[in-house]
Amino acid sequence: MEKTLILIKPDAVQRELVGTVISRFERKGFTIAGLKMIHMDGNLAKEHYSHLVEKSFYPGLEEFMTHQPIVAMVIEGKDAVEVVRKMVGKTNAREADPGTIRGDYSLSVSKNTIHASDSKETAEKEVKRFFKPEEIFSYKKSSYYYSEDEL
Ligand code: DAT
Ligand code: MG
């Protein structure tokens, strides 16, 4: 089943939204395949945000992401990458639709609560970037999440 990477950002950890954010994915029916608190360092930030290192806001982004702990998660489910991105909402949380995680819990472009992989290719790389194989768990849940023809 498809996997995607979630980071619960420092603003959400500081605002005690970790449980709330995890709960959104659990309630939807996704499986938590990996979960841990980490401290992102500068090298990891530069790798993770390599598409943004040249931007003027990058130093502030790195500072924000590396100075407080974050929670990293691997979420698993059918079409997980696309469904999770929809649940997360637009980058600028002020433009994110109500009902999305950013739309419900943030007002900021940078302190926008959550990261989620943006494509299947990115998700594969990002899961490997943050989780060792032995930190990812495979287990069965009840059969009420999908019909047979969806599996
Ligand atoms: P997303 O997180 O929606 O995938 P992205 O990959 O373009 O968006 O950017 C990664 C993060 O960088 C984003 O969550 C917050 C920060 N960021 C993006 N654009 C920004 C901007 N114009 N000013 C400040 N921070 C920004
Ligand atoms: Mg992105």
Coordinates of C-alpha atoms and ligand atoms in Angstrom, one line a residue:
M1 CA 0.0 0.0 0.0
E2 CA 1.2 3.5 -0.8
K3 CA 3.3 5.4 1.8
T4 CA 3.8 9.1 2.3
L5 CA 5.9 11.2 4.7
I6 CA 4.4 13.7 7.2
L7 CA 6.3 16.1 9.4
I8 CA 4.5 17.8 12.2
K9 CA 6.3 21.1 12.3
P10 CA 7.7 23.0 15.3
D11 CA 4.7 25.4 15.4
A12 CA 2.3 22.4 15.9
V13 CA 4.5 20.8 18.5
Q14 CA 4.8 24.1 20.4
R15 CA 1.0 24.6 20.1
E16 CA 0.3 21.1 21.4
L17 CA -1.4 20.1 18.1
V18 CA 0.5 16.8 17.7
G19 CA -2.3 14.6 18.9
T20 CA -4.9 16.6 16.9
V21 CA -2.9 16.2 13.7
I22 CA -2.2 12.5 14.1
S23 CA -5.8 12.0 14.9
R24 CA -6.9 13.5 11.6
F25 CA -5.1 10.8 9.7
E26 CA -6.2 8.0 12.1
R27 CA -9.8 9.1 11.8
K28 CA -9.6 9.1 8.0
G29 CA -8.5 5.5 8.1
F30 CA -4.8 5.7 7.3
T31 CA -2.4 3.4 9.0
I32 CA 0.5 4.8 11.0
A33 CA 3.5 2.8 9.6
G34 CA 6.2 4.9 11.4
L35 CA 6.2 7.6 14.1
K36 CA 9.0 9.4 16.0
M37 CA 10.1 12.7 17.4
I38 CA 13.4 14.1 15.9
H39 CA 15.5 17.2 15.7
M40 CA 16.2 18.2 12.1
D41 CA 19.7 19.4 11.6
G42 CA 21.0 21.9 9.0
N43 CA 22.2 19.2 6.6
L44 CA 18.9 17.3 6.7
A45 CA 17.0 20.6 6.2
K46 CA 19.1 21.5 3.1
E47 CA 18.5 18.0 1.7
H48 CA 14.8 18.0 2.4
Y49 CA 14.3 21.6 1.1
S50 CA 16.8 21.3 -1.7
H51 CA 14.2 22.8 -4.1
L52 CA 14.2 26.0 -1.9
V53 CA 17.8 26.6 -0.7
E54 CA 18.2 29.4 -3.2
K55 CA 15.1 31.3 -2.0
S56 CA 15.4 34.4 0.1
F57 CA 13.2 32.9 2.8
Y58 CA 15.4 29.7 3.1
P59 CA 17.5 30.8 6.0
G60 CA 14.4 31.5 8.1
L61 CA 12.9 28.2 7.0
E62 CA 16.0 26.3 8.1
E63 CA 16.1 28.2 11.4
F64 CA 12.4 27.4 12.1
M65 CA 12.7 23.7 11.2
T66 CA 15.9 23.0 13.1
H67 CA 15.5 24.9 16.4
Q68 CA 12.7 22.8 18.0
P69 CA 11.7 19.1 17.7
I70 CA 9.4 17.9 15.0
V71 CA 7.4 14.7 14.7
A72 CA 8.0 12.5 11.7
M73 CA 5.4 10.0 10.5
V74 CA 4.9 7.5 7.7
I75 CA 1.3 7.2 6.7
E76 CA 0.0 4.3 4.7
G77 CA -3.1 3.8 2.6
K78 CA -4.6 3.7 -0.9
D79 CA -3.5 6.8 -2.9
A80 CA -2.0 8.1 0.4
V81 CA 0.2 10.8 -1.3
E82 CA -2.7 12.5 -3.1
V83 CA -5.3 12.1 -0.3
V84 CA -2.9 13.4 2.3
R85 CA -2.0 16.5 0.2
K86 CA -5.7 17.3 -0.1
M87 CA -6.1 16.9 3.7
V88 CA -3.1 19.2 4.3
G89 CA -4.3 22.1 2.1
K90 CA -2.4 25.0 0.3
T91 CA 1.1 26.0 1.4
N92 CA -0.2 29.5 2.4
A93 CA -2.4 28.5 5.3
R94 CA -4.4 31.7 5.0
E95 CA -5.5 30.5 1.5
A96 CA -6.0 26.8 2.6
D97 CA -9.6 25.7 2.7
P98 CA -11.4 25.3 6.0
G99 CA -11.5 21.6 6.7
T100 CA -7.9 21.1 5.7
I101 CA -5.3 20.8 8.4
R102 CA -3.5 24.0 7.4
G103 CA -6.9 25.7 6.9
D104 CA -8.0 24.7 10.3
Y105 CA -4.9 25.2 12.4
S106 CA -2.6 27.8 10.9
L107 CA -2.5 31.4 9.6
S108 CA 1.0 31.3 8.2
V109 CA 2.9 30.5 5.0
S110 CA 6.0 29.2 6.8
K111 CA 4.6 28.1 10.2
N112 CA 2.0 26.0 8.5
T113 CA 1.8 23.1 10.8
I114 CA 2.6 20.2 8.6
H115 CA 4.7 18.9 5.7
A116 CA 3.5 16.1 3.4
S117 CA 5.2 14.6 0.4
D118 CA 4.0 16.1 -2.9
S119 CA 4.3 13.1 -5.3
K120 CA 4.8 9.4 -5.3
E121 CA 8.5 9.8 -6.3
T122 CA 9.1 12.4 -3.6
A123 CA 7.3 10.2 -1.0
E124 CA 9.6 7.3 -1.7
K125 CA 12.7 9.4 -1.3
E126 CA 11.4 11.3 1.8
V127 CA 10.3 8.1 3.7
K128 CA 13.8 6.8 3.2
R129 CA 15.3 10.1 4.2
F130 CA 13.6 10.1 7.6
F131 CA 13.1 6.4 8.4
K132 CA 15.3 3.3 8.5
P133 CA 13.6 0.1 7.2
E134 CA 13.4 -1.3 10.7
E135 CA 11.5 1.8 11.8
I136 CA 8.6 1.1 9.4
F137 CA 6.0 -1.3 10.6
S138 CA 3.6 -3.5 8.6
Y139 CA 0.5 -4.8 10.3
K140 CA -3.0 -5.7 9.5
K141 CA -6.0 -3.7 10.6
S142 CA -9.7 -4.7 10.4
S143 CA -11.3 -5.2 7.0
Y144 CA -13.7 -2.2 7.3
Y145 CA -11.4 0.4 5.6
Y146 CA -11.6 -0.8 2.0
S147 CA -13.8 -3.1 -0.1
E148 CA -12.2 -6.2 -1.6
D149 CA -12.0 -4.6 -5.1
E150 CA -10.0 -1.6 -3.8
L151 CA -7.2 -3.8 -2.3
Ligands
DAT1 P1 4.5 22.6 0.6 O1 5.0 22.6 2.1 O2 3.1 23.0 0.5 O3 4.9 21.4 -0.2 P2 6.8 24.0 -0.7 O4 7.4 22.7 -0.9 O5 6.7 24.9 -1.8 O6 5.3 23.9 -0.1 O7 7.6 24.8 0.5 C1 8.1 24.1 1.6 C2 7.9 24.9 2.8 O8 8.7 26.1 2.7 C3 6.5 25.4 3.1 O9 5.7 24.5 3.7 C4 6.8 26.6 3.9 C5 8.1 27.2 3.3 N1 7.8 28.2 2.3 C6 7.3 28.0 1.0 N2 7.1 29.2 0.4 C7 7.5 30.2 1.3 C8 7.5 31.6 1.3 N3 7.1 32.3 0.2 N4 7.8 32.3 2.4 C9 8.2 31.6 3.5 N5 8.2 30.2 3.6 C10 7.8 29.5 2.5
MG2 MG 6.7 20.7 -0.7

